[in-house]
Amino acid sequence: MRRLPRFILLLALAVLLHGCGLLGQNEMPPLVSAADPRHQTGDDGIVLLGAEWCGYCKQLRAEFDQADVDYLELDVDTDAGDAALKSVRSRIVPVTIIGQRVIVGYDIYRIRELLAPLGYRL
């Protein structure tokens, strides 16, 4: 009889974590504010939210440049970049926005997967 309440508690915790975005995919929910870069990307636009001091941002920037990816970069240390970062509910960089998809962190496999249909090979 004691196992059932523990199971229900664990199930409720999993549902709560998933609802908060702490469990599951690292893609973000639909548009939430005017500062959200997805307003500009349409179905195939690319935006990189990064910072000069971020090593993964530098690496991703170099890979984008080498592959001739047409993208817009917003520096999160500026007002516009900070507002964009907050609008996608992230506190870390890089954040890559491809169309309406938001990839938080340096998830190169997911980025490659989303760039391939657009004709880019990293």
GROMACS .gro file of C-alpha atoms in nm:
model
  122
    1MET     CA    1   0.000   0.000   0.000
    2ARG     CA    2   0.293   0.232   0.068
    3ARG     CA    3   0.429   0.200  -0.289
    4LEU     CA    4   0.125   0.359  -0.451
    5PRO     CA    5   0.161   0.700  -0.278
    6ARG     CA    6   0.533   0.706  -0.365
    7PHE     CA    7   0.450   0.630  -0.729
    8ILE     CA    8   0.188   0.905  -0.738
    9LEU     CA    9   0.434   1.150  -0.582
   10LEU     CA   10   0.703   1.063  -0.840
   11LEU     CA   11   0.453   1.090  -1.123
   12ALA     CA   12   0.336   1.432  -1.001
   13LEU     CA   13   0.699   1.548  -0.973
   14ALA     CA   14   0.773   1.433  -1.329
   15VAL     CA   15   0.467   1.616  -1.462
   16LEU     CA   16   0.567   1.931  -1.274
   17LEU     CA   17   0.926   1.921  -1.400
   18HIS     CA   18   0.811   1.861  -1.756
   19GLY     CA   19   0.565   2.150  -1.734
   20CYS     CA   20   0.842   2.381  -1.612
   21GLY     CA   21   1.064   2.279  -1.901
   22LEU     CA   22   1.316   2.110  -1.673
   23LEU     CA   23   1.249   1.765  -1.811
   24GLY     CA   24   1.228   1.674  -2.177
   25GLN     CA   25   1.357   1.848  -2.488
   26ASN     CA   26   1.558   2.166  -2.475
   27GLU     CA   27   1.333   2.353  -2.715
   28MET     CA   28   1.128   2.644  -2.595
   29PRO     CA   29   0.753   2.717  -2.595
   30PRO     CA   30   0.576   2.944  -2.846
   31LEU     CA   31   0.632   3.320  -2.873
   32VAL     CA   32   0.599   3.504  -2.546
   33SER     CA   33   0.709   3.865  -2.596
   34ALA     CA   34   0.779   4.134  -2.852
   35ALA     CA   35   1.154   4.090  -2.794
   36ASP     CA   36   1.137   3.725  -2.901
   37PRO     CA   37   1.362   3.682  -3.208
   38ARG     CA   38   1.119   3.429  -3.358
   39HIS     CA   39   0.909   3.725  -3.469
   40GLN     CA   40   1.186   3.794  -3.725
   41THR     CA   41   1.291   3.443  -3.823
   42GLY     CA   42   0.982   3.318  -4.002
   43ASP     CA   43   1.019   2.953  -4.103
   44ASP     CA   44   1.385   2.955  -4.197
   45GLY     CA   45   1.562   3.253  -4.038
   46ILE     CA   46   1.853   3.191  -3.803
   47VAL     CA   47   1.948   3.392  -3.494
   48LEU     CA   48   2.236   3.326  -3.257
   49LEU     CA   49   2.215   3.472  -2.907
   50GLY     CA   50   2.569   3.478  -2.776
   51ALA     CA   51   2.845   3.670  -2.606
   52GLU     CA   52   3.206   3.755  -2.685
   53TRP     CA   53   3.326   3.586  -2.365
   54CYS     CA   54   3.146   3.257  -2.442
   55GLY     CA   55   3.369   2.981  -2.580
   56TYR     CA   56   3.081   2.774  -2.719
   57CYS     CA   57   2.941   3.086  -2.888
   58LYS     CA   58   3.280   3.148  -3.051
   59GLN     CA   59   3.294   2.787  -3.170
   60LEU     CA   60   2.939   2.797  -3.308
   61ARG     CA   61   3.004   3.134  -3.474
   62ALA     CA   62   3.314   2.988  -3.647
   63GLU     CA   63   3.118   2.683  -3.765
   64PHE     CA   64   2.839   2.904  -3.900
   65ASP     CA   65   3.089   3.126  -4.081
   66GLN     CA   66   3.277   2.829  -4.228
   67ALA     CA   67   2.950   2.678  -4.356
   68ASP     CA   68   2.840   3.018  -4.493
   69VAL     CA   69   2.526   3.017  -4.275
   70ASP     CA   70   2.322   3.336  -4.316
   71TYR     CA   71   2.241   3.432  -3.956
   72LEU     CA   72   2.187   3.729  -3.728
   73GLU     CA   73   2.380   3.744  -3.403
   74LEU     CA   74   2.254   3.928  -3.098
   75ASP     CA   75   2.503   3.993  -2.818
   76VAL     CA   76   2.335   3.922  -2.486
   77ASP     CA   77   2.549   4.191  -2.324
   78THR     CA   78   2.345   4.454  -2.510
   79ASP     CA   79   1.992   4.562  -2.419
   80ALA     CA   80   1.841   4.402  -2.732
   81GLY     CA   81   2.031   4.076  -2.685
   82ASP     CA   82   1.947   4.057  -2.316
   83ALA     CA   83   1.577   4.115  -2.390
   84ALA     CA   84   1.585   3.845  -2.658
   85LEU     CA   85   1.753   3.600  -2.419
   86LYS     CA   86   1.493   3.668  -2.151
   87SER     CA   87   1.209   3.634  -2.403
   88VAL     CA   88   1.310   3.275  -2.476
   89ARG     CA   89   1.341   3.214  -2.101
   90SER     CA   90   1.709   3.128  -2.105
   91ARG     CA   91   1.993   3.227  -1.877
   92ILE     CA   92   2.266   3.055  -2.073
   93VAL     CA   93   2.430   3.101  -2.411
   94PRO     CA   94   2.452   3.011  -2.686
   95VAL     CA   95   2.088   3.002  -2.786
   96THR     CA   96   2.028   2.920  -3.151
   97ILE     CA   97   1.696   3.002  -3.312
   98ILE     CA   98   1.623   2.829  -3.641
   99GLY     CA   99   1.283   2.920  -3.777
  100GLN     CA  100   1.054   2.881  -3.478
  101ARG     CA  101   1.278   2.630  -3.297
  102VAL     CA  102   1.492   2.739  -3.003
  103ILE     CA  103   1.797   2.533  -2.908
  104VAL     CA  104   1.945   2.622  -2.570
  105GLY     CA  105   2.313   2.544  -2.529
  106TYR     CA  106   2.568   2.402  -2.770
  107ASP     CA  107   2.361   2.112  -2.908
  108ILE     CA  108   2.548   2.076  -3.237
  109TYR     CA  109   2.362   1.760  -3.340
  110ARG     CA  110   2.021   1.928  -3.308
  111ILE     CA  111   2.150   2.242  -3.481
  112ARG     CA  112   2.284   2.033  -3.772
  113GLU     CA  113   1.952   1.848  -3.793
  114LEU     CA  114   1.755   2.173  -3.821
  115LEU     CA  115   2.002   2.340  -4.062
  116ALA     CA  116   2.018   2.047  -4.307
  117PRO     CA  117   1.672   2.109  -4.464
  118LEU     CA  118   1.781   2.470  -4.519
  119GLY     CA  119   2.081   2.354  -4.723
  120TYR     CA  120   2.353   2.409  -4.462
  121ARG     CA  121   2.610   2.149  -4.362
  122LEU     CA  122   2.817   2.212  -4.050
   0.00000   0.00000   0.00000
